[in-house]
Tab-separated table of C-alpha atoms and ligand atoms in Angstrom:
chain	number	residue	atom	x	y	z
A	30	MET	CA	-28.367	-19.439	-14.310
A	31	GLU	CA	-27.351	-15.955	-16.228
A	32	SER	CA	-26.597	-13.350	-13.954
A	33	LEU	CA	-28.391	-10.655	-16.418
A	34	ASP	CA	-30.705	-11.203	-19.535
A	35	LYS	CA	-29.595	-9.631	-22.650
A	36	GLN	CA	-31.384	-7.006	-22.234
A	37	ASN	CA	-30.757	-5.971	-18.878
A	38	ALA	CA	-26.980	-6.820	-19.974
A	39	LEU	CA	-27.396	-3.923	-22.813
A	40	ARG	CA	-28.868	-1.380	-20.202
A	41	MET	CA	-25.989	-2.129	-17.675
A	42	ILE	CA	-23.316	-1.549	-20.374
A	43	THR	CA	-25.454	1.333	-21.898
A	44	LEU	CA	-25.669	3.252	-18.401
A	45	PHE	CA	-21.814	2.415	-17.577
A	46	SER	CA	-20.791	3.845	-20.667
A	47	GLY	CA	-22.952	6.901	-20.492
A	48	ALA	CA	-21.541	7.422	-16.705
A	49	VAL	CA	-17.931	7.579	-17.834
A	50	LYS	CA	-18.805	9.846	-20.765
A	51	GLY	CA	-20.998	11.968	-18.278
A	52	ILE	CA	-18.369	12.052	-15.385
A	53	ALA	CA	-16.508	14.214	-17.523
A	54	PHE	CA	-19.167	17.128	-17.649
A	55	TYR	CA	-20.928	16.789	-14.428
A	56	PRO	CA	-19.565	16.235	-10.409
A	57	ALA	CA	-20.733	13.062	-9.532
A	58	SER	CA	-23.389	14.476	-7.106
A	59	HIS	CA	-25.268	15.822	-10.124
A	60	PRO	CA	-28.694	14.356	-10.617
A	61	ALA	CA	-27.631	13.797	-14.370
A	62	ILE	CA	-24.792	11.383	-13.531
A	63	HIS	CA	-25.959	10.578	-10.027
A	64	GLN	CA	-29.214	8.982	-11.243
A	65	PRO	CA	-27.985	6.764	-13.668
A	66	MET	CA	-25.393	5.394	-11.428
A	67	VAL	CA	-28.048	4.496	-8.991
A	68	GLU	CA	-30.147	2.546	-11.679
A	69	LEU	CA	-26.828	0.979	-12.663
A	70	TYR	CA	-25.623	-0.312	-9.219
A	71	LYS	CA	-29.133	-1.293	-9.013
A	72	ILE	CA	-28.965	-3.937	-11.920
A	73	LEU	CA	-25.283	-4.730	-10.332
A	74	THR	CA	-26.885	-5.946	-7.606
A	75	SER	CA	-29.577	-8.028	-9.086
A	76	ALA	CA	-26.862	-9.766	-10.943
A	77	PHE	CA	-24.949	-10.452	-8.249
A	78	SER	CA	-28.054	-11.932	-6.463
A	79	ARG	CA	-27.296	-14.555	-9.283
A	80	ALA	CA	-23.522	-14.721	-9.684
A	81	ASP	CA	-20.467	-13.760	-7.642
A	82	GLN	CA	-18.596	-12.528	-10.419
A	83	ILE	CA	-19.559	-10.769	-13.791
A	84	ALA	CA	-17.693	-9.431	-16.564
A	85	TRP	CA	-18.104	-7.796	-19.916
A	86	GLY	CA	-15.435	-6.477	-22.292
A	87	LEU	CA	-14.224	-7.208	-26.037
A	88	ILE	CA	-14.006	-10.515	-27.921
A	89	ASP	CA	-12.253	-9.740	-31.154
A	90	GLY	CA	-13.670	-6.016	-31.005
A	91	ILE	CA	-17.215	-7.261	-29.999
A	92	MET	CA	-18.863	-6.296	-26.682
A	93	PHE	CA	-19.802	-9.081	-24.313
A	94	TYR	CA	-21.268	-9.514	-21.352
A	95	ASP	CA	-20.848	-12.981	-19.883
A	96	ASP	CA	-22.332	-14.980	-22.496
A	97	HIS	CA	-24.167	-12.339	-24.536
A	98	LEU	CA	-22.553	-10.572	-27.376
A	99	PHE	CA	-23.719	-7.581	-29.046
A	100	PHE	CA	-23.133	-7.645	-32.518
A	101	GLU	CA	-24.832	-4.331	-33.540
A	102	PRO	CA	-23.033	-1.521	-31.302
A	103	SER	CA	-24.933	1.439	-30.227
A	104	THR	CA	-23.497	4.681	-29.817
A	105	ALA	CA	-22.753	3.940	-26.161
A	106	ILE	CA	-21.055	0.616	-27.057
A	107	SER	CA	-19.046	2.112	-29.693
A	108	ASP	CA	-17.849	4.757	-27.481
A	109	LEU	CA	-17.193	2.223	-24.732
A	110	THR	CA	-15.376	-0.013	-27.281
A	111	ASN	CA	-13.057	2.895	-28.083
A	112	ARG	CA	-12.262	3.770	-24.280
A	113	MET	CA	-11.418	0.285	-23.540
A	114	LEU	CA	-8.995	0.069	-26.812
A	115	GLU	CA	-7.340	3.207	-25.976
A	116	LYS	CA	-6.245	1.871	-22.627
A	117	ASP	CA	-6.054	-1.710	-23.708
A	118	VAL	CA	-8.185	-3.279	-21.434
A	119	GLY	CA	-9.711	-6.507	-22.589
A	120	ARG	CA	-12.034	-7.196	-20.158
A	121	ILE	CA	-13.618	-5.616	-16.920
A	122	ILE	CA	-14.801	-8.348	-13.904
A	123	MET	CA	-16.628	-6.880	-10.906
A	124	THR	CA	-16.893	-9.459	-8.126
A	125	ALA	CA	-19.693	-9.396	-5.295
A	126	ASP	CA	-19.466	-6.878	-2.566
A	127	VAL	CA	-18.384	-4.245	-4.792
A	128	SER	CA	-19.528	-1.244	-3.190
A	129	PHE	CA	-21.645	2.192	-4.937
A	130	GLU	CA	-18.566	4.054	-3.975
A	131	GLU	CA	-15.891	1.540	-5.643
A	132	MET	CA	-17.967	1.647	-8.854
A	133	GLN	CA	-18.331	5.590	-8.527
A	134	ASN	CA	-14.405	5.983	-8.353
A	135	PHE	CA	-13.757	3.215	-10.727
A	136	ILE	CA	-15.868	5.272	-13.401
A	137	ARG	CA	-14.315	8.420	-12.463
A	138	LEU	CA	-10.905	6.785	-13.237
A	139	PHE	CA	-11.891	4.853	-16.377
A	140	SER	CA	-12.949	8.319	-17.738
A	141	ASN	CA	-9.397	9.598	-17.718
A	142	LYS	CA	-8.259	10.007	-21.154
A	143	GLY	CA	-4.827	8.976	-21.998
A	144	ILE	CA	-3.867	6.902	-19.578
A	145	SER	CA	-2.331	3.429	-19.986
A	146	PHE	CA	-3.451	0.080	-18.652
A	147	ASP	CA	-0.826	0.086	-16.026
A	148	VAL	CA	-1.460	3.311	-14.818
A	149	LEU	CA	-5.356	2.555	-14.515
A	150	ALA	CA	-4.549	-0.832	-12.448
A	151	THR	CA	-2.132	0.914	-10.141
A	152	GLN	CA	-4.505	3.820	-9.621
A	153	LEU	CA	-7.281	0.928	-8.810
A	154	LEU	CA	-5.099	-0.636	-6.196
A	155	GLN	CA	-4.346	2.835	-4.639
A	156	GLU	CA	-7.946	3.761	-4.257
A	157	GLY	CA	-8.835	0.828	-2.475
A	158	ILE	CA	-11.000	-0.383	-5.362
A	159	LEU	CA	-10.911	-4.390	-4.791
A	160	HIS	CA	-13.755	-5.785	-6.547
A	161	ILE	CA	-12.869	-4.682	-9.700
A	162	HIS	CA	-10.196	-5.894	-11.738
A	163	LEU	CA	-9.311	-5.252	-15.138
A	164	VAL	CA	-7.893	-7.760	-17.862
A	165	ARG	CA	-5.496	-6.668	-20.541
A	166	GLN	CA	-6.252	-7.368	-24.264
A	167	GLY	CA	-5.529	-10.759	-25.228
A	168	ALA	CA	-4.786	-11.810	-21.787
A	169	GLU	CA	-6.725	-14.813	-20.711
A	170	SER	CA	-7.890	-14.132	-17.114
A	171	PHE	CA	-6.809	-11.446	-14.466
A	172	ASP	CA	-5.041	-14.713	-12.625
A	173	GLU	CA	-2.740	-15.375	-15.524
A	174	GLN	CA	-1.920	-11.836	-16.260
A	175	ASP	CA	-1.110	-11.035	-12.549
A	176	ASP	CA	1.316	-14.138	-12.727
A	177	GLN	CA	3.147	-12.839	-16.155
A	178	ASN	CA	3.564	-9.607	-14.537
A	179	ASP	CA	5.295	-11.101	-11.262
A	180	ASP	CA	7.867	-13.186	-13.825
A	181	VAL	CA	8.978	-10.475	-15.780
A	182	LYS	CA	9.037	-7.360	-13.585
A	183	ASP	CA	10.552	-6.579	-10.302
A	184	ASP	CA	6.890	-6.708	-8.090
A	185	ARG	CA	7.961	-4.825	-5.150
A	186	VAL	CA	6.027	-1.718	-5.907
A	187	GLY	CA	3.134	-3.801	-6.867
A	188	THR	CA	3.016	-5.534	-3.588
A	189	TYR	CA	3.383	-2.528	-1.831
A	190	ASN	CA	0.550	-0.875	-3.512
A	191	LYS	CA	-1.758	-3.909	-2.828
A	192	ALA	CA	-0.740	-3.895	0.611
A	193	LEU	CA	-1.726	-0.414	0.838
A	194	ALA	CA	-5.106	-1.596	-0.826
A	195	ALA	CA	-5.463	-4.076	1.605
A	196	ILE	CA	-5.277	-1.745	4.688
A	197	ARG	CA	-7.079	0.530	2.816
A	198	SER	CA	-10.456	-1.308	2.571
A	199	VAL	CA	-10.106	-2.680	6.275
A	200	CYS	CA	-10.071	1.250	7.409
A	201	ARG	CA	-12.978	1.497	5.215
A	202	ASP	CA	-14.669	-1.458	6.541
A	203	ILE	CA	-14.617	0.049	9.943
A	204	GLU	CA	-15.755	3.331	9.279
A	205	ARG	CA	-18.778	1.776	7.582
A	206	GLY	CA	-19.438	0.007	11.108
A	207	ARG	CA	-18.525	-3.495	9.361
A	208	ILE	CA	-16.432	-6.314	10.465
A	209	PRO	CA	-13.305	-6.327	8.273
A	210	ASN	CA	-12.587	-8.705	5.800
A	211	SER	CA	-8.998	-9.981	6.628
A	212	ALA	CA	-8.738	-12.216	3.246
A	213	PRO	CA	-7.012	-9.315	1.483
A	214	VAL	CA	-4.480	-8.422	4.178
A	215	LEU	CA	-3.472	-11.970	4.682
A	216	ARG	CA	-3.214	-12.596	0.951
A	217	ILE	CA	-0.807	-10.031	0.601
A	218	VAL	CA	1.167	-10.640	3.456
A	219	ASP	CA	1.824	-14.268	2.304
A	220	ARG	CA	3.463	-13.123	-0.348
A	221	MET	CA	5.497	-10.418	1.359
A	222	VAL	CA	6.467	-13.638	3.739
A	223	SER	CA	8.203	-15.627	0.829
A	224	MET	CA	10.097	-12.276	-0.427
A	225	THR	CA	11.333	-11.665	3.054
A	226	MET	CA	12.290	-14.951	3.901
A	227	GLN	CA	14.562	-15.129	1.111
A	228	GLU	CA	16.278	-12.095	1.847
A	229	PRO	CA	15.077	-10.095	5.043
A	230	THR	CA	15.776	-6.750	3.652
A	231	THR	CA	14.190	-7.335	-0.049
A	232	LEU	CA	11.066	-4.912	1.030
A	233	MET	CA	12.870	-2.646	2.954
A	234	GLY	CA	13.465	0.271	0.427
A	235	LEU	CA	9.788	0.797	0.066
A	236	THR	CA	9.557	2.025	3.589
A	237	MET	CA	10.981	5.054	2.229
A	238	ILE	CA	7.642	5.975	0.841
A	239	LYS	CA	5.964	8.390	3.426
A	240	ASP	CA	2.877	10.082	2.112
A	241	TYR	CA	1.835	12.814	4.183
A	242	ASP	CA	-1.903	12.622	2.839
A	243	ASN	CA	-1.980	8.675	3.271
A	244	TYR	CA	0.043	8.802	6.353
A	245	THR	CA	-1.736	5.850	8.583
A	246	PHE	CA	-2.017	3.315	5.270
A	247	ASN	CA	1.866	4.188	4.336
A	248	HIS	CA	2.864	3.959	7.936
A	249	CYS	CA	0.897	0.518	8.574
A	250	VAL	CA	2.389	-1.201	5.377
A	251	ASN	CA	6.068	0.116	6.436
A	252	VAL	CA	5.692	-1.150	10.288
A	253	GLY	CA	4.669	-4.520	8.615
A	254	VAL	CA	7.748	-4.341	6.278
A	255	LEU	CA	9.986	-3.535	9.079
A	256	ALA	CA	8.451	-5.976	11.476
A	257	MET	CA	8.681	-8.816	9.000
A	258	ALA	CA	12.591	-8.089	8.000
A	259	LEU	CA	13.821	-7.519	11.946
A	260	GLY	CA	11.943	-10.957	12.593
A	261	ALA	CA	13.782	-12.656	9.436
A	262	SER	CA	16.770	-11.232	10.276
A	263	LEU	CA	16.522	-12.415	13.952
A	264	GLY	CA	15.966	-16.088	12.211
A	265	LEU	CA	12.318	-16.391	13.507
A	266	ASP	CA	10.115	-18.823	11.373
A	267	ALA	CA	8.059	-18.270	8.684
A	268	ASP	CA	4.822	-18.530	10.627
A	269	THR	CA	6.382	-15.917	13.264
A	270	VAL	CA	7.186	-13.270	10.214
A	271	ARG	CA	3.809	-13.555	8.959
A	272	ASP	CA	2.117	-12.989	12.189
A	273	LEU	CA	4.930	-9.997	12.680
A	274	GLY	CA	3.417	-8.781	8.904
A	275	ILE	CA	-0.284	-8.945	9.918
A	276	ALA	CA	-0.054	-7.583	13.282
A	277	GLY	CA	2.464	-4.714	12.165
A	278	GLN	CA	-0.365	-3.710	9.055
A	279	LEU	CA	-3.083	-4.030	11.898
A	280	HIS	CA	-1.213	-2.362	14.424
A	281	ASP	CA	-2.715	1.112	14.218
A	282	ILE	CA	-6.481	0.262	12.661
A	283	GLY	CA	-8.052	1.348	15.967
A	284	LYS	CA	-7.126	4.753	14.963
A	285	THR	CA	-9.997	4.609	12.477
A	286	MET	CA	-11.968	5.283	15.549
A	287	VAL	CA	-10.244	8.147	16.988
A	288	PRO	CA	-12.004	11.476	15.592
A	289	LYS	CA	-10.275	12.438	12.582
A	290	GLU	CA	-10.001	16.265	14.311
A	291	ILE	CA	-7.480	14.402	16.758
A	292	LEU	CA	-5.598	12.621	14.718
A	293	ASN	CA	-4.721	15.357	12.097
A	294	LYS	CA	-4.257	17.893	14.665
A	295	PRO	CA	-1.213	19.940	13.916
A	296	GLY	CA	-0.230	21.079	17.469
A	297	LYS	CA	-0.139	19.357	20.859
A	298	LEU	CA	-2.833	17.015	21.880
A	299	SER	CA	-4.980	18.571	25.100
A	300	SER	CA	-5.285	15.518	28.109
A	301	ASP	CA	-8.525	14.846	26.948
A	302	GLU	CA	-7.353	14.626	23.279
A	303	PHE	CA	-4.532	12.317	24.168
A	304	GLU	CA	-6.740	10.067	26.642
A	305	GLN	CA	-9.172	9.492	22.962
A	306	MET	CA	-5.764	8.841	20.908
A	307	LYS	CA	-4.535	6.112	23.639
A	308	ARG	CA	-7.483	4.116	23.151
A	309	HIS	CA	-6.517	2.960	19.586
A	310	PRO	CA	-4.298	-0.302	20.550
A	311	GLU	CA	-7.714	-1.449	22.374
A	312	LEU	CA	-10.111	-0.450	19.983
A	313	GLY	CA	-7.758	-2.217	16.852
A	314	SER	CA	-7.301	-5.627	19.354
A	315	LYS	CA	-11.160	-5.390	19.947
A	316	ILE	CA	-11.910	-5.400	16.231
A	317	ILE	CA	-8.875	-7.445	15.033
A	318	ARG	CA	-10.797	-9.999	17.362
A	319	GLU	CA	-14.112	-10.023	15.828
A	320	MET	CA	-12.355	-10.656	12.166
A	321	LYS	CA	-12.257	-14.048	10.925
A	322	GLY	CA	-9.395	-15.754	10.026
A	323	LEU	CA	-6.554	-13.775	12.936
A	324	ALA	CA	-5.365	-15.703	15.735
A	325	PRO	CA	-5.957	-14.001	19.169
A	326	HIS	CA	-1.933	-13.559	19.685
A	327	ILE	CA	-2.276	-10.687	16.735
A	328	ALA	CA	-5.149	-8.972	18.753
A	329	GLN	CA	-2.712	-9.263	21.492
A	330	ILE	CA	0.462	-7.525	19.762
A	331	VAL	CA	-1.888	-4.554	18.663
A	332	LEU	CA	-3.234	-4.101	22.171
A	333	GLY	CA	0.289	-3.993	23.317
A	334	HIS	CA	2.044	-2.185	20.704
A	335	HIS	CA	2.636	0.938	23.151
A	336	LEU	CA	2.996	-0.623	26.155
A	337	HIS	CA	6.904	0.160	25.724
A	338	TYR	CA	9.741	-2.364	26.797
A	339	ASN	CA	9.438	-1.754	30.502
A	340	ARG	CA	5.542	-1.890	30.541
A	341	SER	CA	5.141	1.632	31.461
A	342	GLY	CA	2.814	2.602	28.524
A	343	TYR	CA	-0.746	2.111	27.449
A	344	PRO	CA	-3.176	1.027	27.941
A	345	GLN	CA	-2.599	1.204	31.690
A	346	TRP	CA	-4.894	-2.042	32.518
A	347	ALA	CA	-2.863	-4.133	30.260
A	348	ARG	CA	0.684	-3.828	31.697
A	349	LYS	CA	0.416	-6.951	33.830
A	350	LEU	CA	-0.478	-9.337	31.149
A	351	PRO	CA	1.649	-11.539	29.396
A	352	PHE	CA	3.071	-10.599	26.034
A	353	ASN	CA	5.585	-12.092	23.760
A	354	GLN	CA	8.620	-10.736	21.885
A	355	MET	CA	6.527	-9.606	18.831
A	356	VAL	CA	5.176	-6.794	20.842
A	357	ASP	CA	8.642	-5.536	21.228
A	358	ILE	CA	9.333	-6.236	17.610
A	359	ILE	CA	6.215	-4.152	16.357
A	360	ALA	CA	7.409	-1.439	18.751
A	361	THR	CA	10.696	-1.000	17.352
A	362	ALA	CA	9.530	-1.095	13.645
A	363	ASP	CA	6.747	1.479	15.070
A	364	THR	CA	9.064	3.739	16.708
A	365	TYR	CA	11.663	4.097	13.503
A	366	ASP	CA	8.882	4.670	10.908
A	367	ALA	CA	7.307	7.265	12.945
A	368	ILE	CA	10.875	9.046	13.283
A	369	THR	CA	11.669	8.969	10.189
A	370	THR	CA	8.383	10.065	9.124
A	371	LEU	CA	8.548	12.851	11.481
A	372	ARG	CA	11.642	13.975	10.002
A	373	CYS	CA	10.761	13.544	6.808
A	374	TYR	CA	8.233	16.565	6.644
A	375	GLN	CA	10.331	18.877	8.683
A	376	HIS	CA	13.948	18.529	7.825
A	377	PRO	CA	14.744	15.359	6.111
A	378	VAL	CA	17.918	13.820	7.860
A	379	ASN	CA	19.532	11.091	7.138
A	380	PRO	CA	18.261	7.700	8.747
A	381	LYS	CA	21.280	7.082	10.860
A	382	THR	CA	20.063	10.131	13.266
A	383	ALA	CA	16.757	8.054	13.790
A	384	LEU	CA	18.646	4.940	15.049
A	385	ASN	CA	20.672	7.201	17.505
A	386	GLU	CA	17.480	8.565	18.930
A	387	MET	CA	16.289	4.979	19.082
A	388	ARG	CA	19.147	4.007	20.867
A	389	LYS	CA	18.304	6.436	23.410
A	390	LEU	CA	15.097	4.641	23.911
A	391	THR	CA	16.479	1.100	24.804
A	392	GLY	CA	15.693	-0.201	28.303
A	393	THR	CA	12.595	1.899	28.916
A	394	VAL	CA	10.718	2.293	25.435
A	395	LEU	CA	12.683	-0.207	23.093
A	396	ASP	CA	14.167	-3.844	23.810
A	397	GLY	CA	17.764	-3.122	23.812
A	398	ALA	CA	18.925	-6.347	21.941
A	399	LEU	CA	16.007	-5.852	19.300
A	400	MET	CA	17.506	-2.351	19.015
A	401	GLY	CA	21.001	-4.221	18.466
A	402	GLN	CA	19.815	-6.332	15.803
A	403	PHE	CA	17.952	-3.849	14.058
A	404	VAL	CA	20.804	-1.141	13.909
A	405	GLU	CA	22.801	-4.245	12.538
A	406	MET	CA	20.052	-5.147	9.862
A	407	MET	CA	20.076	-1.399	8.669
A	408	GLY	CA	24.064	-1.434	8.263
A	409	ASP	CA	26.304	1.467	8.270
A	410	TYR	CA	24.150	3.354	5.697
A	411	PRO	CA	20.478	2.457	6.326
A	412	VAL	CA	18.132	2.216	3.236
A	413	GLY	CA	16.951	6.097	2.275
A	414	THR	CA	20.311	7.494	3.442
A	415	VAL	CA	21.254	9.887	0.799
A	416	VAL	CA	25.460	9.671	0.132
A	417	ARG	CA	28.031	11.018	-2.200
A	418	LEU	CA	30.296	8.623	-4.115
A	419	ASP	CA	33.735	9.012	-4.941
A	420	THR	CA	32.628	9.197	-8.601
A	421	ASN	CA	30.911	12.484	-7.474
A	422	GLU	CA	27.573	10.841	-7.922
A	423	VAL	CA	24.951	11.619	-5.530
A	424	ALA	CA	22.734	8.470	-4.628
A	425	VAL	CA	20.315	7.033	-2.333
A	426	VAL	CA	20.676	3.458	-0.477
A	427	TYR	CA	18.279	1.148	-1.457
A	428	ARG	CA	19.091	-2.184	-0.243
A	429	PRO	CA	21.850	-3.250	2.157
A	430	ASN	CA	24.528	-5.406	1.239
A	431	PRO	CA	24.989	-7.912	4.390
A	432	LEU	CA	28.376	-8.972	2.982
A	433	GLU	CA	30.031	-5.822	2.842
A	434	ASN	CA	28.141	-2.871	4.905
A	435	GLU	CA	30.226	-0.085	3.249
A	436	ALA	CA	28.865	-1.198	-0.416
A	437	PRO	CA	25.120	-1.281	-0.287
A	438	VAL	CA	22.736	-1.318	-3.580
A	439	VAL	CA	21.954	2.303	-4.615
A	440	ARG	CA	20.072	4.254	-6.787
A	441	ILE	CA	21.878	7.149	-8.378
A	442	LEU	CA	19.535	10.228	-8.342
A	443	ILE	CA	22.603	12.777	-9.663
A	444	ASP	CA	25.068	12.071	-12.100
A	445	GLU	CA	29.013	13.550	-11.686
A	446	ASN	CA	28.400	16.848	-13.369
A	447	GLY	CA	25.471	17.652	-10.797
A	448	GLU	CA	22.741	16.929	-13.280
A	449	ARG	CA	19.781	15.141	-12.016
A	450	LEU	CA	19.227	11.835	-13.771
A	451	PRO	CA	15.545	11.569	-15.258
A	452	VAL	CA	15.241	7.842	-14.001
A	453	PRO	CA	17.460	6.895	-11.161
A	454	ARG	CA	19.848	4.436	-11.948
A	455	GLU	CA	20.244	0.842	-9.996
A	456	GLN	CA	24.077	0.421	-9.154
A	457	SER	CA	25.622	-2.362	-6.869
A	458	LEU	CA	28.913	-0.477	-5.219
A	459	VAL	CA	30.478	-3.701	-5.233
A	460	ASP	CA	29.774	-6.281	-7.736
A	461	HIS	CA	29.672	-10.392	-6.975
A	462	ASP	CA	32.862	-11.013	-8.380
A	463	GLY	CA	34.241	-8.083	-6.084
A	464	SER	CA	35.152	-5.544	-8.517
A	465	ARG	CA	33.884	-2.149	-7.568
A	466	TYR	CA	31.801	0.525	-8.986
A	467	ALA	CA	32.483	3.206	-6.064
A	468	SER	CA	32.724	4.117	-2.495
A	469	ILE	CA	30.759	6.367	-0.475
A	470	VAL	CA	32.857	9.409	0.545
A	471	ALA	CA	29.907	11.558	2.671
A	472	VAL	CA	26.239	11.418	3.939
A	473	VAL	CA	24.345	14.009	2.200
A	474	ASP	CA	21.704	16.234	3.299
A	475	PRO	CA	18.612	15.472	0.798
A	476	PHE	CA	16.946	18.676	2.010
A	477	LEU	CA	19.985	20.511	0.753
A	478	LYS	CA	19.925	19.043	-2.459
A	479	ASN	CA	16.099	19.553	-2.803
A	480	LEU	CA	15.349	15.622	-2.873
A	481	ASP	CA	11.952	14.401	-1.953
A	482	ILE	CA	13.070	10.670	-1.380
A	483	GLY	CA	9.460	9.395	-0.527
A	484	ARG	CA	8.185	10.882	-3.948
A	485	LEU	CA	11.155	9.735	-5.814
A	486	VAL	CA	10.726	5.910	-4.337
A	487	SER	CA	6.766	6.183	-5.199
A	488	SER	CA	7.244	7.937	-8.651
A	489	GLY	CA	7.698	4.540	-10.169
A	490	ASN	CA	10.300	5.882	-12.277
A	491	PHE	CA	12.469	4.935	-9.162
A	492	TYR	CA	11.781	1.038	-9.702
B	510	FE2	FE1	-0.222	2.973	17.778
B	511	FE2	FE1	2.306	2.999	14.779
């Protein structure tokens, strides 16, 4: 059965094209734009009562909607055609469950002139728009597009962004009072497991991304990445590493139910506010128990992530319950990301200081044996450390070298003359054949060099 007849398909495309044009002139709440969007969403809803997925776009320059072709273009169709050509978008695919908000945000992003296909596709993921996909001109399908990209480029940033989008959609569902869909998180964790099992620290450079505005989302993904890396470096099997990834990514989702004023309060929390904050592990584990496809022990790990190694933490009622080692792995990753994030906005210092502070917590908050492994995995120069080389260049450590601690893979930020490179350059300090590029002579304070490491990593220039 067709999702829309030709007349409604044309109406849908006309409304979409009009909304894309109109959003540049009116705020989304203005009736001149809001009303057509409501009508558009109504047509989409009726289409999704008959199909799980709809697509529209261009075939040989002709606009189509599913099986309908529009040979005689109206102004609205010509406008949309030009915008799609400009962005190299061949097809827009929407899947059932697309929300009004997603549609509205997509229209806003799509209306931006002069942005490339890749930028737009990344923005969709960053804004958690999961039910709208774009296919590039000439590509057969979204899946094929995705696979091609995987083959040709380092997809670590893409993976990180997809993980962010997944956790964002989970939190959005919670805010709307829905039981979150676990599928996007499970899908992306599966991908991260295969990358991590090949080389435990492969994704670790990404945990340098500390976005203050999206702290909770970045923190969740970072804890997932760090916990998986620690699990893999301990020699745990792929299923356990997968569980660590899932639990890490979901460990703080209970915070979605803590009032925003408390979460974002800059000063010290009152005892009543702290009591509310302390409920996030049990709130999170309760939501996880209701989500499909998650094993009960994931909920248990989330429940216990603030219990501390000596079980003196919260929730108090759970102190005597049995917990496995995964709880302490998550706690180690959680503490590291929290300390390095905090420092990032106060006075960024080298991650080694974070490790030293964590050492003081062993035996009480953290498990000493796990901490030993964590320090070993991080190496002498943990990822994110800014260093001066004997070539006089300044670089940031990007990947540890398990064979030679002193010679990690770095990204060179400042050349030998003190000039900032427009695009950081990746450099192995020692090559496979043993030839040496340079040695580290000192750790540099990024604050003095005015280097915002988090921003450099997330700028895309970095990778
Ligand atoms: Fe937490
Ligand atoms: Fe946390």
